[in-house]
Amino acid sequence: MSSSSQPKFEEDDGLETAVDQAISACGGDMRATVRALIVANEYLESEVGELMKAVSRAYARGRFNAYSG
């Protein structure tokens, strides 16, 4: 996709730079980039799941108080 077909954003939030870095890290191979991002996402999802279990156990044991606003 050419850059002329991409929407123009007034402020670069760093996303385009991150995209360029990810593609560059995979040697310019778009499929490898997507594959790496999927693997990274699956890893992060599993980490979130483990953290949620740990917090739930700690909450059940009274280590965290309920937020009262």
PDB file of N, CA, C and O in Angstrom:
ATOM      1  N   MET A   1       0.849  -1.172   0.000  1.00  0.00           N
ATOM      2  CA  MET A   1       0.000   0.000   0.000  1.00  0.00           C
ATOM      3  C   MET A   1       0.891   1.229   0.000  1.00  0.00           C
ATOM      4  O   MET A   1       1.811   1.340   0.784  1.00  0.00           O
ATOM      5  N   SER A   2       0.624   2.137  -0.863  1.00  0.00           N
ATOM      6  CA  SER A   2       1.462   3.331  -0.945  1.00  0.00           C
ATOM      7  C   SER A   2       1.115   4.291   0.179  1.00  0.00           C
ATOM      8  O   SER A   2       0.020   4.269   0.711  1.00  0.00           O
ATOM      9  N   SER A   3       2.061   5.138   0.502  1.00  0.00           N
ATOM     10  CA  SER A   3       1.829   6.090   1.582  1.00  0.00           C
ATOM     11  C   SER A   3       0.756   7.107   1.208  1.00  0.00           C
ATOM     12  O   SER A   3       0.140   7.699   2.069  1.00  0.00           O
ATOM     13  N   SER A   4       0.532   7.317  -0.104  1.00  0.00           N
ATOM     14  CA  SER A   4      -0.490   8.285  -0.510  1.00  0.00           C
ATOM     15  C   SER A   4      -1.896   7.779  -0.230  1.00  0.00           C
ATOM     16  O   SER A   4      -2.820   8.565  -0.098  1.00  0.00           O
ATOM     17  N   SER A   5      -2.068   6.445  -0.095  1.00  0.00           N
ATOM     18  CA  SER A   5      -3.391   5.905   0.213  1.00  0.00           C
ATOM     19  C   SER A   5      -3.629   5.807   1.719  1.00  0.00           C
ATOM     20  O   SER A   5      -4.718   5.476   2.147  1.00  0.00           O
ATOM     21  N   GLN A   6      -2.606   6.060   2.488  1.00  0.00           N
ATOM     22  CA  GLN A   6      -2.728   6.033   3.945  1.00  0.00           C
ATOM     23  C   GLN A   6      -3.314   7.349   4.429  1.00  0.00           C
ATOM     24  O   GLN A   6      -2.971   8.407   3.908  1.00  0.00           O
ATOM     25  N   PRO A   7      -4.195   7.301   5.449  1.00  0.00           N
ATOM     26  CA  PRO A   7      -4.704   8.563   5.991  1.00  0.00           C
ATOM     27  C   PRO A   7      -3.574   9.352   6.653  1.00  0.00           C
ATOM     28  O   PRO A   7      -2.662   8.782   7.231  1.00  0.00           O
ATOM     29  N   LYS A   8      -3.635  10.646   6.541  1.00  0.00           N
ATOM     30  CA  LYS A   8      -2.617  11.509   7.137  1.00  0.00           C
ATOM     31  C   LYS A   8      -3.071  11.931   8.527  1.00  0.00           C
ATOM     32  O   LYS A   8      -4.196  12.365   8.722  1.00  0.00           O
ATOM     33  N   PHE A   9      -2.193  11.777   9.488  1.00  0.00           N
ATOM     34  CA  PHE A   9      -2.479  12.198  10.852  1.00  0.00           C
ATOM     35  C   PHE A   9      -1.696  13.472  11.125  1.00  0.00           C
ATOM     36  O   PHE A   9      -0.544  13.591  10.731  1.00  0.00           O
ATOM     37  N   GLU A  10      -2.349  14.404  11.785  1.00  0.00           N
ATOM     38  CA  GLU A  10      -1.672  15.661  12.069  1.00  0.00           C
ATOM     39  C   GLU A  10      -0.544  15.476  13.061  1.00  0.00           C
ATOM     40  O   GLU A  10       0.470  16.143  12.984  1.00  0.00           O
ATOM     41  N   GLU A  11      -0.724  14.567  14.019  1.00  0.00           N
ATOM     42  CA  GLU A  11       0.310  14.326  15.008  1.00  0.00           C
ATOM     43  C   GLU A  11       0.763  12.878  14.895  1.00  0.00           C
ATOM     44  O   GLU A  11      -0.058  11.978  14.878  1.00  0.00           O
ATOM     45  N   ASP A  12       2.060  12.669  14.781  1.00  0.00           N
ATOM     46  CA  ASP A  12       2.588  11.309  14.750  1.00  0.00           C
ATOM     47  C   ASP A  12       2.723  10.850  16.194  1.00  0.00           C
ATOM     48  O   ASP A  12       3.500  11.394  16.965  1.00  0.00           O
ATOM     49  N   ASP A  13       1.952   9.830  16.561  1.00  0.00           N
ATOM     50  CA  ASP A  13       1.983   9.341  17.937  1.00  0.00           C
ATOM     51  C   ASP A  13       3.047   8.267  18.146  1.00  0.00           C
ATOM     52  O   ASP A  13       3.088   7.611  19.168  1.00  0.00           O
ATOM     53  N   GLY A  14       3.899   8.081  17.172  1.00  0.00           N
ATOM     54  CA  GLY A  14       4.957   7.088  17.295  1.00  0.00           C
ATOM     55  C   GLY A  14       4.567   5.738  16.728  1.00  0.00           C
ATOM     56  O   GLY A  14       5.406   4.844  16.627  1.00  0.00           O
ATOM     57  N   LEU A  15       3.313   5.583  16.353  1.00  0.00           N
ATOM     58  CA  LEU A  15       2.857   4.308  15.822  1.00  0.00           C
ATOM     59  C   LEU A  15       3.551   3.977  14.511  1.00  0.00           C
ATOM     60  O   LEU A  15       4.008   2.846  14.307  1.00  0.00           O
ATOM     61  N   GLU A  16       3.654   4.951  13.626  1.00  0.00           N
ATOM     62  CA  GLU A  16       4.314   4.703  12.343  1.00  0.00           C
ATOM     63  C   GLU A  16       5.775   4.327  12.537  1.00  0.00           C
ATOM     64  O   GLU A  16       6.296   3.452  11.849  1.00  0.00           O
ATOM     65  N   THR A  17       6.430   4.954  13.484  1.00  0.00           N
ATOM     66  CA  THR A  17       7.824   4.621  13.785  1.00  0.00           C
ATOM     67  C   THR A  17       7.922   3.189  14.305  1.00  0.00           C
ATOM     68  O   THR A  17       8.806   2.432  13.898  1.00  0.00           O
ATOM     69  N   ALA A  18       7.007   2.803  15.181  1.00  0.00           N
ATOM     70  CA  ALA A  18       6.997   1.446  15.720  1.00  0.00           C
ATOM     71  C   ALA A  18       6.739   0.423  14.623  1.00  0.00           C
ATOM     72  O   ALA A  18       7.352  -0.655  14.606  1.00  0.00           O
ATOM     73  N   VAL A  19       5.838   0.750  13.693  1.00  0.00           N
ATOM     74  CA  VAL A  19       5.561  -0.141  12.571  1.00  0.00           C
ATOM     75  C   VAL A  19       6.813  -0.318  11.730  1.00  0.00           C
ATOM     76  O   VAL A  19       7.195  -1.446  11.378  1.00  0.00           O
ATOM     77  N   ASP A  20       7.466   0.778  11.412  1.00  0.00           N
ATOM     78  CA  ASP A  20       8.699   0.716  10.623  1.00  0.00           C
ATOM     79  C   ASP A  20       9.776  -0.106  11.326  1.00  0.00           C
ATOM     80  O   ASP A  20      10.488  -0.896  10.694  1.00  0.00           O
ATOM     81  N   GLN A  21       9.885   0.039  12.639  1.00  0.00           N
ATOM     82  CA  GLN A  21      10.883  -0.709  13.398  1.00  0.00           C
ATOM     83  C   GLN A  21      10.571  -2.202  13.398  1.00  0.00           C
ATOM     84  O   GLN A  21      11.474  -3.035  13.276  1.00  0.00           O
ATOM     85  N   ALA A  22       9.291  -2.546  13.543  1.00  0.00           N
ATOM     86  CA  ALA A  22       8.900  -3.964  13.538  1.00  0.00           C
ATOM     87  C   ALA A  22       9.201  -4.602  12.192  1.00  0.00           C
ATOM     88  O   ALA A  22       9.743  -5.715  12.127  1.00  0.00           O
ATOM     89  N   ILE A  23       8.877  -3.909  11.118  1.00  0.00           N
ATOM     90  CA  ILE A  23       9.139  -4.431   9.775  1.00  0.00           C
ATOM     91  C   ILE A  23      10.643  -4.557   9.547  1.00  0.00           C
ATOM     92  O   ILE A  23      11.127  -5.565   9.024  1.00  0.00           O
ATOM     93  N   SER A  24      11.377  -3.561   9.976  1.00  0.00           N
ATOM     94  CA  SER A  24      12.828  -3.586   9.822  1.00  0.00           C
ATOM     95  C   SER A  24      13.454  -4.741  10.613  1.00  0.00           C
ATOM     96  O   SER A  24      14.369  -5.401  10.133  1.00  0.00           O
ATOM     97  N   ALA A  25      12.948  -4.980  11.811  1.00  0.00           N
ATOM     98  CA  ALA A  25      13.475  -6.056  12.651  1.00  0.00           C
ATOM     99  C   ALA A  25      13.267  -7.425  12.010  1.00  0.00           C
ATOM    100  O   ALA A  25      14.015  -8.370  12.288  1.00  0.00           O
ATOM    101  N   CYS A  26      12.268  -7.511  11.134  1.00  0.00           N
ATOM    102  CA  CYS A  26      11.989  -8.773  10.435  1.00  0.00           C
ATOM    103  C   CYS A  26      12.544  -8.761   9.016  1.00  0.00           C
ATOM    104  O   CYS A  26      12.093  -9.519   8.158  1.00  0.00           O
ATOM    105  N   GLY A  27      13.491  -7.891   8.752  1.00  0.00           N
ATOM    106  CA  GLY A  27      14.155  -7.852   7.467  1.00  0.00           C
ATOM    107  C   GLY A  27      13.265  -7.410   6.316  1.00  0.00           C
ATOM    108  O   GLY A  27      13.513  -7.758   5.172  1.00  0.00           O
ATOM    109  N   GLY A  28      12.215  -6.674   6.623  1.00  0.00           N
ATOM    110  CA  GLY A  28      11.317  -6.186   5.591  1.00  0.00           C
ATOM    111  C   GLY A  28      10.255  -7.191   5.171  1.00  0.00           C
ATOM    112  O   GLY A  28       9.434  -6.895   4.304  1.00  0.00           O
ATOM    113  N   ASP A  29      10.256  -8.375   5.764  1.00  0.00           N
ATOM    114  CA  ASP A  29       9.293  -9.422   5.424  1.00  0.00           C
ATOM    115  C   ASP A  29       7.999  -9.182   6.200  1.00  0.00           C
ATOM    116  O   ASP A  29       7.951  -9.319   7.420  1.00  0.00           O
ATOM    117  N   MET A  30       6.944  -8.819   5.476  1.00  0.00           N
ATOM    118  CA  MET A  30       5.666  -8.486   6.121  1.00  0.00           C
ATOM    119  C   MET A  30       5.050  -9.696   6.827  1.00  0.00           C
ATOM    120  O   MET A  30       4.508  -9.572   7.922  1.00  0.00           O
ATOM    121  N   ARG A  31       5.125 -10.876   6.196  1.00  0.00           N
ATOM    122  CA  ARG A  31       4.556 -12.078   6.830  1.00  0.00           C
ATOM    123  C   ARG A  31       5.306 -12.405   8.126  1.00  0.00           C
ATOM    124  O   ARG A  31       4.690 -12.763   9.124  1.00  0.00           O
ATOM    125  N   ALA A  32       6.606 -12.274   8.111  1.00  0.00           N
ATOM    126  CA  ALA A  32       7.390 -12.524   9.320  1.00  0.00           C
ATOM    127  C   ALA A  32       7.049 -11.505  10.406  1.00  0.00           C
ATOM    128  O   ALA A  32       6.992 -11.852  11.589  1.00  0.00           O
ATOM    129  N   THR A  33       6.785 -10.275  10.005  1.00  0.00           N
ATOM    130  CA  THR A  33       6.415  -9.233  10.962  1.00  0.00           C
ATOM    131  C   THR A  33       5.085  -9.562  11.621  1.00  0.00           C
ATOM    132  O   THR A  33       4.949  -9.501  12.849  1.00  0.00           O
ATOM    133  N   VAL A  34       4.096  -9.937  10.796  1.00  0.00           N
ATOM    134  CA  VAL A  34       2.785 -10.294  11.342  1.00  0.00           C
ATOM    135  C   VAL A  34       2.903 -11.512  12.256  1.00  0.00           C
ATOM    136  O   VAL A  34       2.341 -11.552  13.352  1.00  0.00           O
ATOM    137  N   ARG A  35       3.682 -12.504  11.826  1.00  0.00           N
ATOM    138  CA  ARG A  35       3.882 -13.703  12.637  1.00  0.00           C
ATOM    139  C   ARG A  35       4.504 -13.345  13.989  1.00  0.00           C
ATOM    140  O   ARG A  35       4.044 -13.813  15.044  1.00  0.00           O
ATOM    141  N   ALA A  36       5.523 -12.504  13.976  1.00  0.00           N
ATOM    142  CA  ALA A  36       6.193 -12.107  15.220  1.00  0.00           C
ATOM    143  C   ALA A  36       5.238 -11.356  16.143  1.00  0.00           C
ATOM    144  O   ALA A  36       5.240 -11.564  17.362  1.00  0.00           O
ATOM    145  N   LEU A  37       4.403 -10.502  15.564  1.00  0.00           N
ATOM    146  CA  LEU A  37       3.453  -9.743  16.381  1.00  0.00           C
ATOM    147  C   LEU A  37       2.383 -10.650  16.981  1.00  0.00           C
ATOM    148  O   LEU A  37       1.958 -10.456  18.127  1.00  0.00           O
ATOM    149  N   ILE A  38       1.947 -11.660  16.228  1.00  0.00           N
ATOM    150  CA  ILE A  38       0.963 -12.616  16.759  1.00  0.00           C
ATOM    151  C   ILE A  38       1.572 -13.405  17.909  1.00  0.00           C
ATOM    152  O   ILE A  38       0.931 -13.587  18.958  1.00  0.00           O
ATOM    153  N   VAL A  39       2.799 -13.867  17.738  1.00  0.00           N
ATOM    154  CA  VAL A  39       3.477 -14.612  18.803  1.00  0.00           C
ATOM    155  C   VAL A  39       3.633 -13.735  20.040  1.00  0.00           C
ATOM    156  O   VAL A  39       3.371 -14.168  21.171  1.00  0.00           O
ATOM    157  N   ALA A  40       4.049 -12.489  19.854  1.00  0.00           N
ATOM    158  CA  ALA A  40       4.217 -11.571  20.983  1.00  0.00           C
ATOM    159  C   ALA A  40       2.885 -11.319  21.676  1.00  0.00           C
ATOM    160  O   ALA A  40       2.817 -11.287  22.913  1.00  0.00           O
ATOM    161  N   ASN A  41       1.812 -11.162  20.901  1.00  0.00           N
ATOM    162  CA  ASN A  41       0.497 -10.926  21.478  1.00  0.00           C
ATOM    163  C   ASN A  41       0.037 -12.132  22.297  1.00  0.00           C
ATOM    164  O   ASN A  41      -0.498 -11.971  23.400  1.00  0.00           O
ATOM    165  N   GLU A  42       0.236 -13.352  21.771  1.00  0.00           N
ATOM    166  CA  GLU A  42      -0.144 -14.556  22.512  1.00  0.00           C
ATOM    167  C   GLU A  42       0.628 -14.654  23.826  1.00  0.00           C
ATOM    168  O   GLU A  42       0.072 -15.024  24.856  1.00  0.00           O
ATOM    169  N   TYR A  43       1.914 -14.314  23.781  1.00  0.00           N
ATOM    170  CA  TYR A  43       2.720 -14.331  25.003  1.00  0.00           C
ATOM    171  C   TYR A  43       2.169 -13.337  26.029  1.00  0.00           C
ATOM    172  O   TYR A  43       1.998 -13.672  27.206  1.00  0.00           O
ATOM    173  N   LEU A  44       1.880 -12.124  25.578  1.00  0.00           N
ATOM    174  CA  LEU A  44       1.361 -11.108  26.496  1.00  0.00           C
ATOM    175  C   LEU A  44      -0.001 -11.498  27.053  1.00  0.00           C
ATOM    176  O   LEU A  44      -0.279 -11.262  28.234  1.00  0.00           O
ATOM    177  N   GLU A  45      -0.849 -12.124  26.226  1.00  0.00           N
ATOM    178  CA  GLU A  45      -2.147 -12.582  26.715  1.00  0.00           C
ATOM    179  C   GLU A  45      -1.984 -13.641  27.802  1.00  0.00           C
ATOM    180  O   GLU A  45      -2.706 -13.626  28.797  1.00  0.00           O
ATOM    181  N   SER A  46      -1.024 -14.545  27.637  1.00  0.00           N
ATOM    182  CA  SER A  46      -0.802 -15.562  28.663  1.00  0.00           C
ATOM    183  C   SER A  46      -0.261 -14.931  29.940  1.00  0.00           C
ATOM    184  O   SER A  46      -0.637 -15.340  31.051  1.00  0.00           O
ATOM    185  N   GLU A  47       0.595 -13.922  29.799  1.00  0.00           N
ATOM    186  CA  GLU A  47       1.111 -13.215  30.977  1.00  0.00           C
ATOM    187  C   GLU A  47      -0.014 -12.508  31.729  1.00  0.00           C
ATOM    188  O   GLU A  47      -0.068 -12.540  32.960  1.00  0.00           O
ATOM    189  N   VAL A  48      -0.913 -11.874  31.007  1.00  0.00           N
ATOM    190  CA  VAL A  48      -2.059 -11.201  31.637  1.00  0.00           C
ATOM    191  C   VAL A  48      -2.900 -12.224  32.392  1.00  0.00           C
ATOM    192  O   VAL A  48      -3.330 -11.980  33.528  1.00  0.00           O
ATOM    193  N   GLY A  49      -3.136 -13.378  31.779  1.00  0.00           N
ATOM    194  CA  GLY A  49      -3.907 -14.426  32.439  1.00  0.00           C
ATOM    195  C   GLY A  49      -3.270 -14.871  33.741  1.00  0.00           C
ATOM    196  O   GLY A  49      -3.949 -15.047  34.754  1.00  0.00           O
ATOM    197  N   GLU A  50      -1.949 -15.064  33.712  1.00  0.00           N
ATOM    198  CA  GLU A  50      -1.236 -15.467  34.928  1.00  0.00           C
ATOM    199  C   GLU A  50      -1.302 -14.383  35.998  1.00  0.00           C
ATOM    200  O   GLU A  50      -1.481 -14.672  37.184  1.00  0.00           O
ATOM    201  N   LEU A  51      -1.151 -13.139  35.607  1.00  0.00           N
ATOM    202  CA  LEU A  51      -1.227 -12.036  36.570  1.00  0.00           C
ATOM    203  C   LEU A  51      -2.622 -11.923  37.165  1.00  0.00           C
ATOM    204  O   LEU A  51      -2.775 -11.659  38.365  1.00  0.00           O
ATOM    205  N   MET A  52      -3.640 -12.133  36.334  1.00  0.00           N
ATOM    206  CA  MET A  52      -5.014 -12.068  36.849  1.00  0.00           C
ATOM    207  C   MET A  52      -5.259 -13.171  37.877  1.00  0.00           C
ATOM    208  O   MET A  52      -5.910 -12.938  38.898  1.00  0.00           O
ATOM    209  N   LYS A  53      -4.719 -14.368  37.630  1.00  0.00           N
ATOM    210  CA  LYS A  53      -4.854 -15.455  38.598  1.00  0.00           C
ATOM    211  C   LYS A  53      -4.152 -15.096  39.902  1.00  0.00           C
ATOM    212  O   LYS A  53      -4.678 -15.333  40.988  1.00  0.00           O
ATOM    213  N   ALA A  54      -2.956 -14.533  39.797  1.00  0.00           N
ATOM    214  CA  ALA A  54      -2.188 -14.176  40.995  1.00  0.00           C
ATOM    215  C   ALA A  54      -2.907 -13.110  41.806  1.00  0.00           C
ATOM    216  O   ALA A  54      -2.979 -13.193  43.034  1.00  0.00           O
ATOM    217  N   VAL A  55      -3.455 -12.115  41.145  1.00  0.00           N
ATOM    218  CA  VAL A  55      -4.178 -11.056  41.849  1.00  0.00           C
ATOM    219  C   VAL A  55      -5.436 -11.623  42.479  1.00  0.00           C
ATOM    220  O   VAL A  55      -5.775 -11.294  43.617  1.00  0.00           O
ATOM    221  N   SER A  56      -6.132 -12.511  41.782  1.00  0.00           N
ATOM    222  CA  SER A  56      -7.344 -13.113  42.331  1.00  0.00           C
ATOM    223  C   SER A  56      -7.032 -13.897  43.596  1.00  0.00           C
ATOM    224  O   SER A  56      -7.767 -13.813  44.579  1.00  0.00           O
ATOM    225  N   ARG A  57      -5.939 -14.668  43.594  1.00  0.00           N
ATOM    226  CA  ARG A  57      -5.565 -15.433  44.791  1.00  0.00           C
ATOM    227  C   ARG A  57      -5.210 -14.483  45.932  1.00  0.00           C
ATOM    228  O   ARG A  57      -5.596 -14.697  47.072  1.00  0.00           O
ATOM    229  N   ALA A  58      -4.449 -13.438  45.643  1.00  0.00           N
ATOM    230  CA  ALA A  58      -4.067 -12.486  46.682  1.00  0.00           C
ATOM    231  C   ALA A  58      -5.292 -11.768  47.224  1.00  0.00           C
ATOM    232  O   ALA A  58      -5.417 -11.549  48.429  1.00  0.00           O
ATOM    233  N   TYR A  59      -6.216 -11.413  46.358  1.00  0.00           N
ATOM    234  CA  TYR A  59      -7.447 -10.747  46.791  1.00  0.00           C
ATOM    235  C   TYR A  59      -8.247 -11.677  47.687  1.00  0.00           C
ATOM    236  O   TYR A  59      -8.739 -11.273  48.745  1.00  0.00           O
ATOM    237  N   ALA A  60      -8.348 -12.951  47.308  1.00  0.00           N
ATOM    238  CA  ALA A  60      -9.109 -13.921  48.098  1.00  0.00           C
ATOM    239  C   ALA A  60      -8.476 -14.142  49.465  1.00  0.00           C
ATOM    240  O   ALA A  60      -9.166 -14.437  50.433  1.00  0.00           O
ATOM    241  N   ARG A  61      -7.177 -13.983  49.563  1.00  0.00           N
ATOM    242  CA  ARG A  61      -6.485 -14.170  50.844  1.00  0.00           C
ATOM    243  C   ARG A  61      -6.452 -12.898  51.674  1.00  0.00           C
ATOM    244  O   ARG A  61      -5.821 -12.842  52.719  1.00  0.00           O
ATOM    245  N   GLY A  62      -7.074 -11.833  51.181  1.00  0.00           N
ATOM    246  CA  GLY A  62      -7.161 -10.614  51.957  1.00  0.00           C
ATOM    247  C   GLY A  62      -5.963  -9.704  51.841  1.00  0.00           C
ATOM    248  O   GLY A  62      -5.794  -8.790  52.648  1.00  0.00           O
ATOM    249  N   ARG A  63      -5.127  -9.924  50.858  1.00  0.00           N
ATOM    250  CA  ARG A  63      -3.955  -9.069  50.696  1.00  0.00           C
ATOM    251  C   ARG A  63      -4.288  -7.745  50.021  1.00  0.00           C
ATOM    252  O   ARG A  63      -3.499  -6.829  50.094  1.00  0.00           O
ATOM    253  N   PHE A  64      -5.432  -7.686  49.358  1.00  0.00           N
ATOM    254  CA  PHE A  64      -5.876  -6.448  48.734  1.00  0.00           C
ATOM    255  C   PHE A  64      -7.225  -6.086  49.302  1.00  0.00           C
ATOM    256  O   PHE A  64      -8.064  -6.941  49.522  1.00  0.00           O
ATOM    257  N   ASN A  65      -7.420  -4.814  49.555  1.00  0.00           N
ATOM    258  CA  ASN A  65      -8.727  -4.351  50.006  1.00  0.00           C
ATOM    259  C   ASN A  65      -9.542  -3.929  48.796  1.00  0.00           C
ATOM    260  O   ASN A  65      -9.002  -3.437  47.807  1.00  0.00           O
ATOM    261  N   ALA A  66     -10.837  -4.075  48.904  1.00  0.00           N
ATOM    262  CA  ALA A  66     -11.719  -3.632  47.818  1.00  0.00           C
ATOM    263  C   ALA A  66     -11.644  -2.118  47.710  1.00  0.00           C
ATOM    264  O   ALA A  66     -11.556  -1.413  48.711  1.00  0.00           O
ATOM    265  N   TYR A  67     -11.682  -1.620  46.499  1.00  0.00           N
ATOM    266  CA  TYR A  67     -11.656  -0.191  46.257  1.00  0.00           C
ATOM    267  C   TYR A  67     -13.005   0.391  46.660  1.00  0.00           C
ATOM    268  O   TYR A  67     -14.045  -0.089  46.235  1.00  0.00           O
ATOM    269  N   SER A  68     -12.991   1.431  47.485  1.00  0.00           N
ATOM    270  CA  SER A  68     -14.249   1.993  47.962  1.00  0.00           C
ATOM    271  C   SER A  68     -14.539   3.359  47.359  1.00  0.00           C
ATOM    272  O   SER A  68     -15.508   4.004  47.749  1.00  0.00           O
ATOM    273  N   GLY A  69     -13.718   3.798  46.415  1.00  0.00           N
ATOM    274  CA  GLY A  69     -13.988   5.043  45.705  1.00  0.00           C
ATOM    275  C   GLY A  69     -13.470   6.181  46.403  1.00  0.00           C
ATOM    276  O   GLY A  69     -13.342   7.183  46.649  1.00  0.00           O
TER     277      GLY A  69
END
